[in-house]
Coordinates of C-alpha atoms in Angstrom, one line a residue:
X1 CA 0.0 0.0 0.0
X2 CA 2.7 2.5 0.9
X3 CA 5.0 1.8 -2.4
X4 CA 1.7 2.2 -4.4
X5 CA 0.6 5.2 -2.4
X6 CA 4.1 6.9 -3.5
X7 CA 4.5 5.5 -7.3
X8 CA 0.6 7.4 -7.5
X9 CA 2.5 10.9 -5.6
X10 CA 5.5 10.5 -8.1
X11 CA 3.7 10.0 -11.0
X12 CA 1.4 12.8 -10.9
X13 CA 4.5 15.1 -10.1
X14 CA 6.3 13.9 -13.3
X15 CA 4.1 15.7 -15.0
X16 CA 5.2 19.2 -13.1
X17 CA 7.5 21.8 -13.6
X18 CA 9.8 22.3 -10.8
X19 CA 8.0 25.6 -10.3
X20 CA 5.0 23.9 -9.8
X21 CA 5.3 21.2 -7.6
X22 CA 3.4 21.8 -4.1
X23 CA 4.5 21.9 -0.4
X24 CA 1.3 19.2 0.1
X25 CA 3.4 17.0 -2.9
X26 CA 6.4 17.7 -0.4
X27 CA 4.6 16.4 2.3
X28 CA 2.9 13.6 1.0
X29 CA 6.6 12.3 -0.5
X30 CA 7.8 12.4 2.9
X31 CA 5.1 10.5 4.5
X32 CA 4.7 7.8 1.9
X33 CA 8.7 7.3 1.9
X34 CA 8.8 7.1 5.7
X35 CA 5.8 4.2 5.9
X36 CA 7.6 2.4 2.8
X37 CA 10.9 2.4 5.1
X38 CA 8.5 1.5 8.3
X39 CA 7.1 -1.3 6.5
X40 CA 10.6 -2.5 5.3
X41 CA 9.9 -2.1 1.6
X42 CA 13.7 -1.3 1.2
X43 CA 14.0 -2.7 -2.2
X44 CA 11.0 -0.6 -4.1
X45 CA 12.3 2.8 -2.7
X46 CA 15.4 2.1 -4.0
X47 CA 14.2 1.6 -7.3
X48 CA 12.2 4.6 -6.9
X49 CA 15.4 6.5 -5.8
X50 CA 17.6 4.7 -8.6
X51 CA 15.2 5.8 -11.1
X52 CA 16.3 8.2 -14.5
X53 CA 12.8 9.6 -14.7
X54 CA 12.9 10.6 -11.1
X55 CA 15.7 12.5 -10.3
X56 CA 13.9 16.0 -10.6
X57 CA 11.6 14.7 -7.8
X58 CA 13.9 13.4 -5.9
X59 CA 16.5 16.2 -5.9
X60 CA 13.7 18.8 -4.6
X61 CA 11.9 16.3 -2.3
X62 CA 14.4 13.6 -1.8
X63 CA 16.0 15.3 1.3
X64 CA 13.5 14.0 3.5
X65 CA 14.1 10.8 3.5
X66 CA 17.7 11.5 4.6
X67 CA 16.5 11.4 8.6
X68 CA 14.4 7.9 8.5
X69 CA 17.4 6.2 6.6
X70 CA 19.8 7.6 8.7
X71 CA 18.1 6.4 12.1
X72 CA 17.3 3.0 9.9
X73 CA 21.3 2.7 9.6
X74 CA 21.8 3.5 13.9
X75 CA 19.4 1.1 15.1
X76 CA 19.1 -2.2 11.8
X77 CA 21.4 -4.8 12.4
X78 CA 20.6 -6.2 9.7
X79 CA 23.7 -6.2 7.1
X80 CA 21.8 -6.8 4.1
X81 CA 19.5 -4.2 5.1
X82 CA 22.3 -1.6 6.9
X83 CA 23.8 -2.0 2.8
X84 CA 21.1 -1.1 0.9
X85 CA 20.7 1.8 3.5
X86 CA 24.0 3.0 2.7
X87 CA 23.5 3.0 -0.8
X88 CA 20.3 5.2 -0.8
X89 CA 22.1 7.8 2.0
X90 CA 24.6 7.7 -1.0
X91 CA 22.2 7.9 -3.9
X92 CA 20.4 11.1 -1.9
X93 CA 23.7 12.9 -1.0
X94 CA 24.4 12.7 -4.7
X95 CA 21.4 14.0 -6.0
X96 CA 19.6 16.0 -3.7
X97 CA 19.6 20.4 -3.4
X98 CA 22.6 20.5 -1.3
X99 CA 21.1 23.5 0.6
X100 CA 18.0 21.5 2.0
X101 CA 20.8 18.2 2.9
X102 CA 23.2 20.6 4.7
X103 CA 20.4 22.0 7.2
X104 CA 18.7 18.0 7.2
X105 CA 22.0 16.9 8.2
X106 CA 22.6 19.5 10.5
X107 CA 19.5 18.7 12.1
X108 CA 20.5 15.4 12.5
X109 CA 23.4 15.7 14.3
X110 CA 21.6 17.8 16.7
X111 CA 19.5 15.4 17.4
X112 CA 21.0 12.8 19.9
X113 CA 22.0 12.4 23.2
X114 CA 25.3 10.7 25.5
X115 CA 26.8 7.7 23.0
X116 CA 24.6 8.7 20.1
X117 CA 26.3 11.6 19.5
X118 CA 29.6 10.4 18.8
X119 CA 27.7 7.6 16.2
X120 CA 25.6 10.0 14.1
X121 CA 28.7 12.2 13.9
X122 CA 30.8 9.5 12.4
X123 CA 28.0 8.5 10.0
X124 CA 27.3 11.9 8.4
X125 CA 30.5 13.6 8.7
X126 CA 31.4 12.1 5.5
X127 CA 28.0 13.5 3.3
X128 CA 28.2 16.7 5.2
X129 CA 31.5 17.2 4.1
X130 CA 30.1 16.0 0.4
X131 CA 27.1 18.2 0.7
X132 CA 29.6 21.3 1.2
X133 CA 31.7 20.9 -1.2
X134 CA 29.2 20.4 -4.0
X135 CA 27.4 24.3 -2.7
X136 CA 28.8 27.3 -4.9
X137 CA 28.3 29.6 -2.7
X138 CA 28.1 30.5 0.9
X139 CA 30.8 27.7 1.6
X140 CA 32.3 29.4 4.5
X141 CA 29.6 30.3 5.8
X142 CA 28.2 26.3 5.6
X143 CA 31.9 25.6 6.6
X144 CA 31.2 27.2 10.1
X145 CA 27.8 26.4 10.6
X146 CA 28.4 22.8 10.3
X147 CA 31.8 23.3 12.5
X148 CA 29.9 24.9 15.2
X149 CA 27.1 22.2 15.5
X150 CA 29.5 19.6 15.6
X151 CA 31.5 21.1 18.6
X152 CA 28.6 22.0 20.1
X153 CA 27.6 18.2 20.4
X154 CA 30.9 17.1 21.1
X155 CA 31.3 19.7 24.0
X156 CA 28.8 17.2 25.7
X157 CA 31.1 14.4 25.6
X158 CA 33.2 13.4 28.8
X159 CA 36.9 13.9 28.3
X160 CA 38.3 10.1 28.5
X161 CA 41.2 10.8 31.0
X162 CA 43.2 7.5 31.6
X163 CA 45.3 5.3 28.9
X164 CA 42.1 2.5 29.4
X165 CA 39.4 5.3 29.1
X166 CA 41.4 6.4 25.7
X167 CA 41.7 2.9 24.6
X168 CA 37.8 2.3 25.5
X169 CA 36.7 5.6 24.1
X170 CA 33.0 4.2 25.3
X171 CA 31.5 8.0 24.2
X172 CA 33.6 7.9 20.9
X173 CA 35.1 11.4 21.4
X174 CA 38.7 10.1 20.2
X175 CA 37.3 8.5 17.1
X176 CA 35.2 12.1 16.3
X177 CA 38.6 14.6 16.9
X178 CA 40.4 12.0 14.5
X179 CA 37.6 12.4 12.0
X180 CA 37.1 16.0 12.3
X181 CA 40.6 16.4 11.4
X182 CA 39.7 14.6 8.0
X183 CA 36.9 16.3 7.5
X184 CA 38.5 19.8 7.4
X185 CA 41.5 19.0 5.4
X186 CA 39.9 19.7 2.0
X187 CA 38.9 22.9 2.9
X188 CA 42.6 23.8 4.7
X189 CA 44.1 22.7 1.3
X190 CA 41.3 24.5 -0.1
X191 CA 42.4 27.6 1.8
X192 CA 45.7 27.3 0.6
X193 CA 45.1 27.0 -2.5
X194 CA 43.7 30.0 -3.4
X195 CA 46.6 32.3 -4.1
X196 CA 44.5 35.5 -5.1
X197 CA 43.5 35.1 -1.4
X198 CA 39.3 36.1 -1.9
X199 CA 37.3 37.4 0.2
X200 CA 35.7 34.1 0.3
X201 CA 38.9 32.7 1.2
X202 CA 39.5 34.7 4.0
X203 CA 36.1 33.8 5.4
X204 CA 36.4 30.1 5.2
X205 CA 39.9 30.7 7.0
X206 CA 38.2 32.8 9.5
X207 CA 35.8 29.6 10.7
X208 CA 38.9 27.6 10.3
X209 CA 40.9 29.6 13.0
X210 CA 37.4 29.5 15.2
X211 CA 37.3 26.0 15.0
X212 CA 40.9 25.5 16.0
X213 CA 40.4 27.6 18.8
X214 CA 37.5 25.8 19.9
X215 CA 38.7 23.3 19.9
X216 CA 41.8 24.0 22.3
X217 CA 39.1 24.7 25.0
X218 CA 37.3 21.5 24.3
X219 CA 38.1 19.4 24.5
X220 CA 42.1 20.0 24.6
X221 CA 42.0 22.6 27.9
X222 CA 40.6 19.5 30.5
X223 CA 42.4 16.4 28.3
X224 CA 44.7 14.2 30.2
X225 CA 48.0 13.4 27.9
X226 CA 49.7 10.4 28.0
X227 CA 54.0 9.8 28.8
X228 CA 56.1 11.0 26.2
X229 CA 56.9 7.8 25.6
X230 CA 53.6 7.0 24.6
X231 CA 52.8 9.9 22.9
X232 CA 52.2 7.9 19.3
X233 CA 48.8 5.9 21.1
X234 CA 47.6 9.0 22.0
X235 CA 44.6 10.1 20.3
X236 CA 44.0 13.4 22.2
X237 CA 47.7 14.7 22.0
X238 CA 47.6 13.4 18.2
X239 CA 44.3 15.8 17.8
X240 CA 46.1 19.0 19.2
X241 CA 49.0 18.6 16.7
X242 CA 47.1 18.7 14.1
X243 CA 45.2 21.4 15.0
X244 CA 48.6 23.2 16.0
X245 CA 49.3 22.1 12.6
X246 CA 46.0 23.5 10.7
X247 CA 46.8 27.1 12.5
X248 CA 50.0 27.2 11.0
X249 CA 49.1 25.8 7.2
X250 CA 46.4 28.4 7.3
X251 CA 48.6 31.2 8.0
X252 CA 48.3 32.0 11.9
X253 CA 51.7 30.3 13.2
X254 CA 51.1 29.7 17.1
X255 CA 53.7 31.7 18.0
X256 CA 52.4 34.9 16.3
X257 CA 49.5 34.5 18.3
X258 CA 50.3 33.3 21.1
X259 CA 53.1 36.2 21.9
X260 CA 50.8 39.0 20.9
X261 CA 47.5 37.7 22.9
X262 CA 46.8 40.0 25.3
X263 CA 49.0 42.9 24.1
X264 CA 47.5 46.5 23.4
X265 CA 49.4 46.5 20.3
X266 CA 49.8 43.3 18.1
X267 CA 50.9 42.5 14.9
X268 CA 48.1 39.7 15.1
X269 CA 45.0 40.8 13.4
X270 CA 42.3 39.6 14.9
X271 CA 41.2 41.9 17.3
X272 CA 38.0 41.9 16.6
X273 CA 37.8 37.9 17.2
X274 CA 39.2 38.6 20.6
X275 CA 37.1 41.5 21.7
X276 CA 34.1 39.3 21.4
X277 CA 35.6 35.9 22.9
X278 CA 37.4 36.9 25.4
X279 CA 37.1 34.9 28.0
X280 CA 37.2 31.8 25.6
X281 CA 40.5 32.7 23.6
X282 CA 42.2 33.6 27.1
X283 CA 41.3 29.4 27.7
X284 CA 42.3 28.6 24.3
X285 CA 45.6 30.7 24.3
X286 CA 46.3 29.1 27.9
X287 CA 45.8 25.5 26.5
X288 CA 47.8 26.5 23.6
X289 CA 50.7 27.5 25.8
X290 CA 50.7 24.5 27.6
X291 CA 50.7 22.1 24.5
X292 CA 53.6 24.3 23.3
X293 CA 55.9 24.7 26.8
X294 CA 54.5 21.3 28.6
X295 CA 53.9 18.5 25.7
X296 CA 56.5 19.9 23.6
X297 CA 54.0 19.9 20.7
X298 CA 55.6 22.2 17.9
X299 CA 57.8 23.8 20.0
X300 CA 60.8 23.8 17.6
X301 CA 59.0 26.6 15.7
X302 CA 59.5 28.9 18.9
X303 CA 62.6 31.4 18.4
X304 CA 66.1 29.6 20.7
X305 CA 66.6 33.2 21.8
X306 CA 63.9 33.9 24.5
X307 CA 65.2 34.2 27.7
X308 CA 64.0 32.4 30.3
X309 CA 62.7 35.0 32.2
X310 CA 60.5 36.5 29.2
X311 CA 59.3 33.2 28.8
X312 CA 57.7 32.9 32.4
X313 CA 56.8 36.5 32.2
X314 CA 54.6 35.3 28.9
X315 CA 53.3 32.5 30.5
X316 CA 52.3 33.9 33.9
X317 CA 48.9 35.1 32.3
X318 CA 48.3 31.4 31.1
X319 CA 49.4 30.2 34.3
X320 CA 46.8 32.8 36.2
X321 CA 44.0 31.3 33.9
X322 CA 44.8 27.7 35.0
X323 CA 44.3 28.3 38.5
X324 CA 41.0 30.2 37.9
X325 CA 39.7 27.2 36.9
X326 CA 38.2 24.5 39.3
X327 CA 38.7 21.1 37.8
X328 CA 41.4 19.6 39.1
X329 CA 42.5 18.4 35.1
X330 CA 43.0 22.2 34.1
X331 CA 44.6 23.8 37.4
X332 CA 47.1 20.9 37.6
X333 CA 48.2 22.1 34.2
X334 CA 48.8 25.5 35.5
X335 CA 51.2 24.0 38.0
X336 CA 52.8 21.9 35.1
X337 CA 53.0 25.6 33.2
X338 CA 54.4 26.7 36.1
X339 CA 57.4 24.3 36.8
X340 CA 58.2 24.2 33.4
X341 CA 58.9 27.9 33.5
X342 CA 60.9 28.2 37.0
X343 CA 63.3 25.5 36.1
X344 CA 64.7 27.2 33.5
X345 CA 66.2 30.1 35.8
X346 CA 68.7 30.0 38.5
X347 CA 68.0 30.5 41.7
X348 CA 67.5 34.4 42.8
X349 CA 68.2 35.1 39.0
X350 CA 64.1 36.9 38.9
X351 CA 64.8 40.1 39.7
X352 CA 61.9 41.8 41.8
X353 CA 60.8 44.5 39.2
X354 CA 58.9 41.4 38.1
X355 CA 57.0 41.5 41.2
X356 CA 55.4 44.7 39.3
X357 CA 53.4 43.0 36.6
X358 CA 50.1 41.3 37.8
X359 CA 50.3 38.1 37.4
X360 CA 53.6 37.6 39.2
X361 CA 51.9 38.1 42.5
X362 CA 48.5 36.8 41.4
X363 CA 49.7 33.8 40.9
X364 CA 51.2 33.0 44.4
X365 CA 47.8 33.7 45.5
X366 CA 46.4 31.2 43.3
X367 CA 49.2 28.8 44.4
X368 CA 48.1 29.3 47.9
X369 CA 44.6 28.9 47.2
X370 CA 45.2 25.2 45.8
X371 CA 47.2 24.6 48.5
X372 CA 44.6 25.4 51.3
X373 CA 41.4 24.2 49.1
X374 CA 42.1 21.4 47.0
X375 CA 41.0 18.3 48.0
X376 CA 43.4 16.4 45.8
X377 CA 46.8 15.9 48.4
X378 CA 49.1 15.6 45.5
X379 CA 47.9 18.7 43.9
X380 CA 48.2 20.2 47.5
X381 CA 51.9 19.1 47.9
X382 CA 52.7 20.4 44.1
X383 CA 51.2 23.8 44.6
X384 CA 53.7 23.8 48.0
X385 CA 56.0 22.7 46.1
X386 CA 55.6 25.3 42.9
X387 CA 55.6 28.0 45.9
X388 CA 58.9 27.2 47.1
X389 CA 60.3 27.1 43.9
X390 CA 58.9 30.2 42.8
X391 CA 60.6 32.1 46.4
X392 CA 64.1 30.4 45.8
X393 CA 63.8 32.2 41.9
X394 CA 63.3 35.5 43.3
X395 CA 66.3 38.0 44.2
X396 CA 66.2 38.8 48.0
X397 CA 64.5 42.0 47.5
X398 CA 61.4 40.1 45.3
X399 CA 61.1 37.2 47.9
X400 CA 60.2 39.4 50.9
X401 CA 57.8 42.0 48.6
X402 CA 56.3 38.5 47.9
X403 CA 56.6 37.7 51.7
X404 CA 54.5 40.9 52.1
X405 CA 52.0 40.0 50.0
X406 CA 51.4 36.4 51.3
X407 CA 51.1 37.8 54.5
X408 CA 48.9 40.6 54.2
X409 CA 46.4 38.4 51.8
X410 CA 46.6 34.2 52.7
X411 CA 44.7 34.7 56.3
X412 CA 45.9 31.3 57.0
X413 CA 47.9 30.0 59.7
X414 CA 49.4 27.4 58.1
X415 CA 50.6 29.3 55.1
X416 CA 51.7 32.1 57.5
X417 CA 53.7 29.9 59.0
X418 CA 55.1 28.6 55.7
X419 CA 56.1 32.5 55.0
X420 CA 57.7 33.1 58.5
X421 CA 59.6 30.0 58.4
X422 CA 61.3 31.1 54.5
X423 CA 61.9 34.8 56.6
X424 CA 64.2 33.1 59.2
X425 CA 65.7 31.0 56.3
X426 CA 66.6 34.1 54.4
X427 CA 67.9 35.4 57.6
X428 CA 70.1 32.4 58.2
X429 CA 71.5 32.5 54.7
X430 CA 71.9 35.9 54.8
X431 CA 74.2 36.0 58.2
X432 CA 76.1 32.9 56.8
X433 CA 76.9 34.5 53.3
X434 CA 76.6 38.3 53.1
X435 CA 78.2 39.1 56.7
X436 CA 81.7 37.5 56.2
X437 CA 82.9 39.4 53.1
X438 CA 81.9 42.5 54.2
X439 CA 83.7 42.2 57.3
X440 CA 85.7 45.2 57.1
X441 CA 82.9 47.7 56.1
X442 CA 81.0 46.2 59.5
X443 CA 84.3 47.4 61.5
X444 CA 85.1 50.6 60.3
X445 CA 81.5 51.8 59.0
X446 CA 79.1 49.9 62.4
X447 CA 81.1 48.7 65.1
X448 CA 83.9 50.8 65.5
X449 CA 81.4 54.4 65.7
X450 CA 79.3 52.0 67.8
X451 CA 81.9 51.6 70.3
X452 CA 82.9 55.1 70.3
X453 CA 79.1 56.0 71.0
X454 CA 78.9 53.5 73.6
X455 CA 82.2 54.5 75.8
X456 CA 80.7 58.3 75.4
X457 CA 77.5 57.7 76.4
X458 CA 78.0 55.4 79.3
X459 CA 80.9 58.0 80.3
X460 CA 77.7 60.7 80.1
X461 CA 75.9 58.5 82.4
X462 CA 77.8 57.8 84.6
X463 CA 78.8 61.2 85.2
X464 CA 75.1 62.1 85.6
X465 CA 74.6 59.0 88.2
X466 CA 77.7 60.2 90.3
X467 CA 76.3 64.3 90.3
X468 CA 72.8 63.2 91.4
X469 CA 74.4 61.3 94.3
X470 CA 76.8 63.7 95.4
X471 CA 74.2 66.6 95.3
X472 CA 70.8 65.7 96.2
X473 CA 70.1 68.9 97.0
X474 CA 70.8 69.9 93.9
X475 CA 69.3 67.9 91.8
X476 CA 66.2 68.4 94.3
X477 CA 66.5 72.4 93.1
X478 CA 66.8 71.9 89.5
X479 CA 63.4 69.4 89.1
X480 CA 61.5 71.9 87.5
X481 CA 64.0 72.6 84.8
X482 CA 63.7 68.5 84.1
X483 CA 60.4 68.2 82.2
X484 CA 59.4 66.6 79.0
X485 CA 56.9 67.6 76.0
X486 CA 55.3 65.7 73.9
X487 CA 53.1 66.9 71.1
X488 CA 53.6 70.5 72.5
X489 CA 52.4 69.4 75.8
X490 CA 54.7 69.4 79.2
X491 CA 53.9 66.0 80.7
X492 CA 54.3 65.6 84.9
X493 CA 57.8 66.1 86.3
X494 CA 60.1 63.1 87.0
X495 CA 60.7 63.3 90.6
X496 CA 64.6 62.4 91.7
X497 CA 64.8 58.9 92.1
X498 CA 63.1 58.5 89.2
X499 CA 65.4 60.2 87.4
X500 CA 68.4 58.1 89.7
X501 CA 66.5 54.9 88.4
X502 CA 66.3 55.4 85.0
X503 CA 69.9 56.5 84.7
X504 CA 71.1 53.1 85.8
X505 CA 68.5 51.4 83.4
X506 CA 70.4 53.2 80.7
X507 CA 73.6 52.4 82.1
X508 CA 72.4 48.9 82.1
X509 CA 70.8 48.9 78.8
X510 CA 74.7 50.0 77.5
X511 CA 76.4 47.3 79.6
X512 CA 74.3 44.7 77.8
X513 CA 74.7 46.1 74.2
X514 CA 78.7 46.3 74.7
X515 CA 78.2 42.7 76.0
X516 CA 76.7 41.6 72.5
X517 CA 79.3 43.7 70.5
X518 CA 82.2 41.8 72.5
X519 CA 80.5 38.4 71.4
X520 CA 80.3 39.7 67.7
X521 CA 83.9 40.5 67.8
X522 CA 84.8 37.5 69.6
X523 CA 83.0 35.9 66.5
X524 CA 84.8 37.6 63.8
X525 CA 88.1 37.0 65.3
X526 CA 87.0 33.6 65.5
X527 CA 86.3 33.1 61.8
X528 CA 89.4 35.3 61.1
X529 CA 92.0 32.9 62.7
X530 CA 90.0 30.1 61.0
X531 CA 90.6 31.3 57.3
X532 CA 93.9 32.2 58.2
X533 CA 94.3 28.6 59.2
X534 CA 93.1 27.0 56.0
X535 CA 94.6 29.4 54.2
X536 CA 98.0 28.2 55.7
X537 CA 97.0 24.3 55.3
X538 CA 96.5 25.4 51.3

């Protein structure tokens, strides 16, 4: 009845002009194809498809038969069946308006939900990238569009995180980024190709570089890579090269971008791009950076000359978007970022004008944040770690403006302590390196003028102490010319023996000082006679 029902709606459109054909005709097609495919006449709608004196009908109204075939080949097992499926798909991809087929298709992959996603993708990337090609027009445009909905759907996906998961790939996300790659090669070599660079051209690269930057936030930003030595089986690490790879064939080198992102003034062009994303190409650029400095994808395009210190300067902004972040996959990158930066500078080699650029000190903070929040111990213990490796880079003056910081901003005991206990280490290395070779400026420019001061003043005192004792009477007279002001106020007069007693506490206070400046000099002789010693054994 239902092959019958749509020979009778075919044969009266033969008749028609294109013009003239009806959107009822439209609808009755689709409903009369759909119940021949219900009813499993497979073999008759084929024929109908594969038929010379249908092909106008079928290239306006074929289309809609794209969806029930395309749901046919998810859920028949049947081989036989599944084959003859494929071969109408075909058939209809072929002769079909390719304007109607890109939206159907589209549609399509919009459609599903958890595992399906990944299956529909891999079914129909193939026709949508046939359907594309074939349009004259628009191509970018349909380039994008189709792009977008794809990401969109794979955004969904969880990120397989383990070598098993990988291996598994029970949600199909590795299979889709290997096949994306292959779908958008024609159109990179089609972007290359056109050397009179049209505006076309430039559009289509445009959705290109999206894509590609998409793509480093998802699923690239949270992925898990596998050991160097391993980095072959990885599907994941092999998806970001390539799309490293499609930047750079299109004509936006990573390091171009990634060394001008963020910069008032850049000789990279897309300002416009970055104005409006922000907050995504500041994940991108930061999952970029991390490919690049971390995974060592590409990195032999970066220049051998950067410093070490630019290159942690550069990388600090990356490094503050990491830690922003709350899963536990992205901020443990930022602490990879991190390490990957220090190690390349000596110790107190970063000198503390650094400490003058934002991310230098928010980035502590976000170090100490992970360190008192985390949940994760290891990550706890890193971001300890990271912070102690970060100190020992500063030069003395950057480590305690960072000690200031810490402590005016971590309002935790434990990181307080942390910071107190790298104050008295400073200290420690300070008196056990700095002191001793400048042990001749200490004589002559502190402790000789101390001991001067010292013998004078306690020669003052004393001389006060022995007056006030001889002449009581005296001093008894004169207590109204001892008074003290304070803020242009006279306070209460010091009676006599209050004056007598605080005499001897300054007396006292000397005694003990010249006590301390005999042990220092014992000290220095000390360490004198020692180098003079092994300076003899030598």
């Amino acid at each position: 009845m239902a092959v019958e029902e749509l020979q009778s709606i075919i044969k009266r459109c033969q008749i028609l002009e294109e013009r003239d054909f009806k959107e009822e005709d439209f609808g009755l097609f689709q409903v009369a194809g759909q119940r021949c495919i219900d009813e499993g006449h497979i073999d008759q709608l084929l024929e109908i498809i594969q038929n010379e004196k249908n092909k106008v009908i079928i290239k306006h109204m074929g289309w809609n038969l794209v969806g029930p075939i395309v749901r046919c080949l998810l859920w028949n097992n049947k081989e036989d069946d599944k084959r003859k499926y494929f071969l109408m798909l075909d058939l209809l991809i072929k002769l079909c308006n390719p304007k109607e087929l890109l939206l159907g298709l589209l549609e399509l992959i919009e459609e599903p939900s958890g595992k399906q996603i990944s299956q529909i993708i891999l079914l129909l990337l193939q026709p949508l990238r046939t359907v594309i090609q074939k349009l004259h027009s628009n191509k970018a445009y349909s380039v994008g569009l189709a792009l977008s909905t794809i990401w969109s759907q794979l955004s969904l996906l969880p990120v397989p995180y383990s070598k098993e998961q990988m291996q598994t790939d029970n949600y199909g996300l590795c299979q889709c980024c290997k096949a994306l790659i292959e779908f958008c090669k024609p159109f990179v070599e089609e972007v290359i190709g056109d050397k009179e660079n049209s505006l076309e051209n430039e559009k289509l690269k445009d959705e290109l570089l999206k894509f590609c930057f998409k793509s480093l936030k998802c699923p690239l930003l949270t992925a898990q890579f596998l050991e160097q030595s391993e980095a072959g089986n990885d599907p994941l690490r092999c998806f970001a090269s390539e799309i490293i790879g499609i930047l750079s064939t299109i004509g936006h080198p990573f390091p171009k971008m990634i060394f001008n992102h963020g910069r008032k003034k850049r000789i990279w062009n897309y300002l416009e791009f970055e104005e409006e994303e922000d907050k995504q190409l500041a994940d991108s650029m930061a999952s970029l950076a991390y490919l690049v400095f971390v995974q060592g994808i590409s990195i032999d395009q970066l220049p051998m000359v950067l410093s070490p210190s630019y290159l942690l300067q550069f990388n600090m902004g990356h490094i503050e978007v990491f830690l922003q972040r709350t899963e536990e996959s992205v901020f443990s990158k930022g602490l990879d970022l991190l390490e990957n930066g220090l190690v390349r500078i000596e110790d107190n080699n970063l000198l503390h004008h650094y400490l003058e650029i934002k991310t230098f000190l928010t980035v502590p903070q976000g170090l100490v944040k992970v360190m008192t929040l985390c949940p994760v111990e290891i990550l706890r213990k890193k971001s300890l770690a990271m912070l102690q490796l970060y100190i020992n880079k500063l030069d003395s003056q950057g480590k305690y403006t960072l000690f200031r910081c810490l402590l005016n901003t971590s309002n935790h005991s434990g990181v307080e302590a942390f910071i107190i206990q790298n104050i008295k280490n400073q200290i420690d290395i300070s008196l056990k390196t700095g002191i001793w070779t400048e042990l001749g400026k200490i004589k002559n420019n502190f402790l000789k003028p101390l001991h001067t001061g010292l013998n004078m003043s306690k020669a003052h005192y004393e001389a006060e102490i022995k007056n006030n004792q001889e002449n009581s009477q005296e001093v008894q007279k004169s207590k109204d010319l001892c008074s003290i002001t304070v803020g242009g106020e006279d306070l209460p007069n010091m009676p006599p023996e209050m004056q007598l007693k605080v005499l001897y506490s300054a007396l006292f206070t000397f005694d003990l000082i010249e006590s301390v400046l005999a042990r220092v000099e014992e000290l220095i002789e000390i360490k004198r006679s020692t180098s003079e010693e092994n300076t003899g054994i030598k």
